[in-house]
Amino acid sequence: MTTDPAYTQFVQDRQGRLRRAAYLMCGDADQAEDLLQEALIALAEKWEKVEHPDAFVRKVIYRQRVSSWRRTRHETVVETLPDAGVGDGAEGRARDAEVHDVLRSLPPRQRAALVLRYFEDLTEAQAAEVMGIAVGTVKSLSHQAIARMREELAARAAEQQWEGQR
């Protein structure tokens, strides 16, 4: 383990963003916290050798997530989200919740590709490195995921419009 103040500063500065990335990878706050903590421990053990700590932590989070879904080979998908209070900006938050719900319904590799590319703002090459796959595979997974999300969101909008006309 390291006692380097730079490590402590890194954790303080990046913890929120990395927790969000972990949450978007798995869709569960508790599991995201576990993934992040394990990744930060792994980083502490190798702190002096790691050149790019952000990439290292993302890679550990992604690989731990992949390992967990390979072990279980299924996800639990719920039909309704838990009730949550919504203040001003209810439409935007509802849309965000809907997008996150659709994101959670994607297969883990597609979800990981989208999270790394569009929520973490990584390039295709960086996402490919984190995921341990070819750049073309990242492109393909991203394309498939976006198409699937568009279809699902369009279907939900049509369903809401149909129910509104009743």
Short mmCIF file of C-alpha atoms in Angstrom, two decimals:
data_model
loop_
_atom_site.label_atom_id
_atom_site.label_comp_id
_atom_site.label_asym_id
_atom_site.label_seq_id
_atom_site.Cartn_x
_atom_site.Cartn_y
_atom_site.Cartn_z
CA MET A 1 0.00 0.00 0.00
CA THR A 2 1.09 3.54 -0.65
CA THR A 3 1.34 6.47 1.71
CA ASP A 4 2.02 8.92 -1.12
CA PRO A 5 0.00 12.14 -0.69
CA ALA A 6 -0.47 12.22 -4.48
CA TYR A 7 -2.54 9.03 -4.21
CA THR A 8 -4.74 10.58 -1.53
CA GLN A 9 -5.18 13.69 -3.67
CA PHE A 10 -6.05 11.56 -6.71
CA VAL A 11 -8.73 9.70 -4.75
CA GLN A 12 -10.21 12.92 -3.38
CA ASP A 13 -10.26 14.59 -6.80
CA ARG A 14 -11.53 11.67 -8.92
CA GLN A 15 -13.68 9.58 -6.57
CA GLY A 16 -17.03 11.11 -7.58
CA ARG A 17 -16.49 10.76 -11.31
CA LEU A 18 -15.13 7.22 -10.97
CA ARG A 19 -18.07 6.23 -8.74
CA ARG A 20 -20.47 7.53 -11.40
CA ALA A 21 -18.68 5.49 -14.07
CA ALA A 22 -18.88 2.39 -11.90
CA TYR A 23 -22.58 3.02 -11.28
CA LEU A 24 -23.29 3.40 -14.97
CA MET A 25 -21.42 0.15 -15.62
CA CYS A 26 -23.49 -1.91 -13.20
CA GLY A 27 -26.66 0.09 -12.44
CA ASP A 28 -26.43 -0.53 -8.69
CA ALA A 29 -25.07 2.02 -6.22
CA ASP A 30 -23.81 -0.53 -3.68
CA GLN A 31 -22.11 -2.65 -6.30
CA ALA A 32 -20.60 0.48 -7.86
CA GLU A 33 -19.13 1.47 -4.50
CA ASP A 34 -17.65 -2.03 -4.11
CA LEU A 35 -16.18 -1.93 -7.61
CA LEU A 36 -14.64 1.48 -6.98
CA GLN A 37 -13.18 0.52 -3.61
CA GLU A 38 -11.59 -2.63 -5.03
CA ALA A 39 -10.17 -0.63 -7.94
CA LEU A 40 -8.73 2.02 -5.60
CA ILE A 41 -7.13 -0.67 -3.46
CA ALA A 42 -5.58 -2.20 -6.57
CA LEU A 43 -4.31 1.25 -7.56
CA ALA A 44 -2.82 1.84 -4.08
CA GLU A 45 -0.92 -1.43 -4.34
CA LYS A 46 0.63 -0.40 -7.68
CA TRP A 47 0.64 3.39 -7.31
CA GLU A 48 4.35 3.89 -7.99
CA LYS A 49 4.21 1.82 -11.21
CA VAL A 50 1.00 3.20 -12.75
CA GLU A 51 1.48 5.94 -15.34
CA HIS A 52 -2.21 6.71 -15.99
CA PRO A 53 -4.20 6.18 -12.79
CA ASP A 54 -7.60 7.14 -14.32
CA ALA A 55 -7.25 4.55 -17.05
CA PHE A 56 -5.98 1.97 -14.58
CA VAL A 57 -8.97 2.43 -12.24
CA ARG A 58 -11.47 2.36 -15.13
CA LYS A 59 -9.87 -0.81 -16.46
CA VAL A 60 -10.05 -2.50 -13.04
CA ILE A 61 -13.70 -1.44 -12.62
CA TYR A 62 -14.59 -2.71 -16.08
CA ARG A 63 -12.78 -6.02 -15.66
CA GLN A 64 -14.32 -6.65 -12.24
CA ARG A 65 -17.75 -5.94 -13.69
CA VAL A 66 -17.13 -8.28 -16.62
CA SER A 67 -15.96 -10.99 -14.21
CA SER A 68 -19.11 -10.62 -12.12
CA TRP A 69 -21.51 -10.90 -15.07
CA ARG A 70 -19.55 -13.81 -16.48
CA ARG A 71 -20.02 -15.63 -13.19
CA THR A 72 -23.73 -14.92 -12.97
CA ARG A 73 -24.56 -14.71 -16.71
CA HIS A 74 -27.80 -12.89 -16.00
CA GLU A 75 -29.01 -9.54 -14.83
CA THR A 76 -32.02 -8.66 -12.80
CA VAL A 77 -34.22 -6.27 -14.74
CA VAL A 78 -37.12 -4.63 -12.96
CA GLU A 79 -40.16 -3.32 -14.75
CA THR A 80 -40.59 -0.23 -12.60
CA LEU A 81 -38.08 2.03 -10.92
CA PRO A 82 -38.45 2.72 -7.21
CA ASP A 83 -40.41 5.84 -6.33
CA ALA A 84 -38.25 8.91 -6.12
CA GLY A 85 -39.10 12.49 -5.32
CA VAL A 86 -38.73 14.91 -8.21
CA GLY A 87 -38.51 18.66 -7.81
CA ASP A 88 -38.12 21.28 -10.52
CA GLY A 89 -37.03 19.95 -13.89
CA ALA A 90 -39.22 16.88 -13.59
CA GLU A 91 -39.34 16.25 -17.32
CA GLY A 92 -35.58 16.28 -17.67
CA ARG A 93 -35.13 14.01 -14.69
CA ALA A 94 -37.80 11.64 -15.95
CA ARG A 95 -36.03 11.51 -19.30
CA ASP A 96 -32.71 10.86 -17.53
CA ALA A 97 -34.32 8.07 -15.51
CA GLU A 98 -35.77 6.62 -18.69
CA VAL A 99 -32.39 6.75 -20.44
CA HIS A 100 -30.68 5.16 -17.43
CA ASP A 101 -33.38 2.47 -17.36
CA VAL A 102 -32.78 1.69 -21.03
CA LEU A 103 -29.02 1.81 -20.44
CA ARG A 104 -29.39 -0.80 -17.68
CA SER A 105 -31.29 -3.06 -20.08
CA LEU A 106 -28.35 -3.24 -22.49
CA PRO A 107 -25.97 -6.21 -22.45
CA PRO A 108 -22.95 -5.47 -20.23
CA ARG A 109 -20.42 -5.04 -23.06
CA GLN A 110 -22.66 -2.61 -24.96
CA ARG A 111 -23.34 -0.66 -21.78
CA ALA A 112 -19.63 -0.54 -20.95
CA ALA A 113 -18.80 0.76 -24.42
CA LEU A 114 -21.38 3.57 -24.10
CA VAL A 115 -20.35 4.50 -20.57
CA LEU A 116 -16.68 4.68 -21.47
CA ARG A 117 -17.25 6.55 -24.74
CA TYR A 118 -20.02 8.99 -23.87
CA PHE A 119 -20.14 9.33 -20.08
CA GLU A 120 -16.39 9.10 -19.46
CA ASP A 121 -15.49 10.86 -22.74
CA LEU A 122 -12.85 8.32 -23.71
CA THR A 123 -11.76 7.93 -27.31
CA GLU A 124 -12.54 4.70 -29.09
CA ALA A 125 -8.90 3.65 -28.67
CA GLN A 126 -8.94 4.41 -24.94
CA ALA A 127 -12.21 2.53 -24.45
CA ALA A 128 -10.81 -0.41 -26.41
CA GLU A 129 -7.75 -0.46 -24.16
CA VAL A 130 -9.85 -0.38 -21.00
CA MET A 131 -12.13 -3.14 -22.27
CA GLY A 132 -9.27 -5.20 -23.69
CA ILE A 133 -10.86 -5.41 -27.14
CA ALA A 134 -10.23 -4.04 -30.64
CA VAL A 135 -11.21 -0.49 -31.58
CA GLY A 136 -13.57 -1.88 -34.22
CA THR A 137 -15.36 -3.89 -31.56
CA VAL A 138 -15.89 -0.74 -29.49
CA LYS A 139 -17.34 0.96 -32.57
CA SER A 140 -19.61 -1.99 -33.25
CA LEU A 141 -20.77 -2.32 -29.64
CA SER A 142 -21.44 1.43 -29.44
CA HIS A 143 -23.37 1.42 -32.71
CA GLN A 144 -25.49 -1.55 -31.64
CA ALA A 145 -26.15 -0.06 -28.22
CA ILE A 146 -27.19 3.32 -29.59
CA ALA A 147 -29.50 1.68 -32.14
CA ARG A 148 -31.04 -0.48 -29.42
CA MET A 149 -31.52 2.51 -27.12
CA ARG A 150 -33.13 4.57 -29.89
CA GLU A 151 -35.56 1.75 -30.66
CA GLU A 152 -36.47 1.27 -27.01
CA LEU A 153 -36.90 4.98 -26.33
CA ALA A 154 -39.01 5.40 -29.49
CA ALA A 155 -41.18 2.44 -28.45
CA ARG A 156 -41.67 3.94 -24.99
CA ALA A 157 -42.56 7.34 -26.47
CA ALA A 158 -45.10 5.72 -28.81
CA GLU A 159 -46.58 3.79 -25.88
CA GLN A 160 -46.90 6.98 -23.80
CA GLN A 161 -48.50 8.79 -26.73
CA TRP A 162 -50.94 5.91 -27.23
CA GLU A 163 -51.91 5.94 -23.56
CA GLY A 164 -52.29 9.72 -23.67
CA GLN A 165 -54.81 9.42 -26.52
CA ARG A 166 -57.01 6.98 -24.65
#
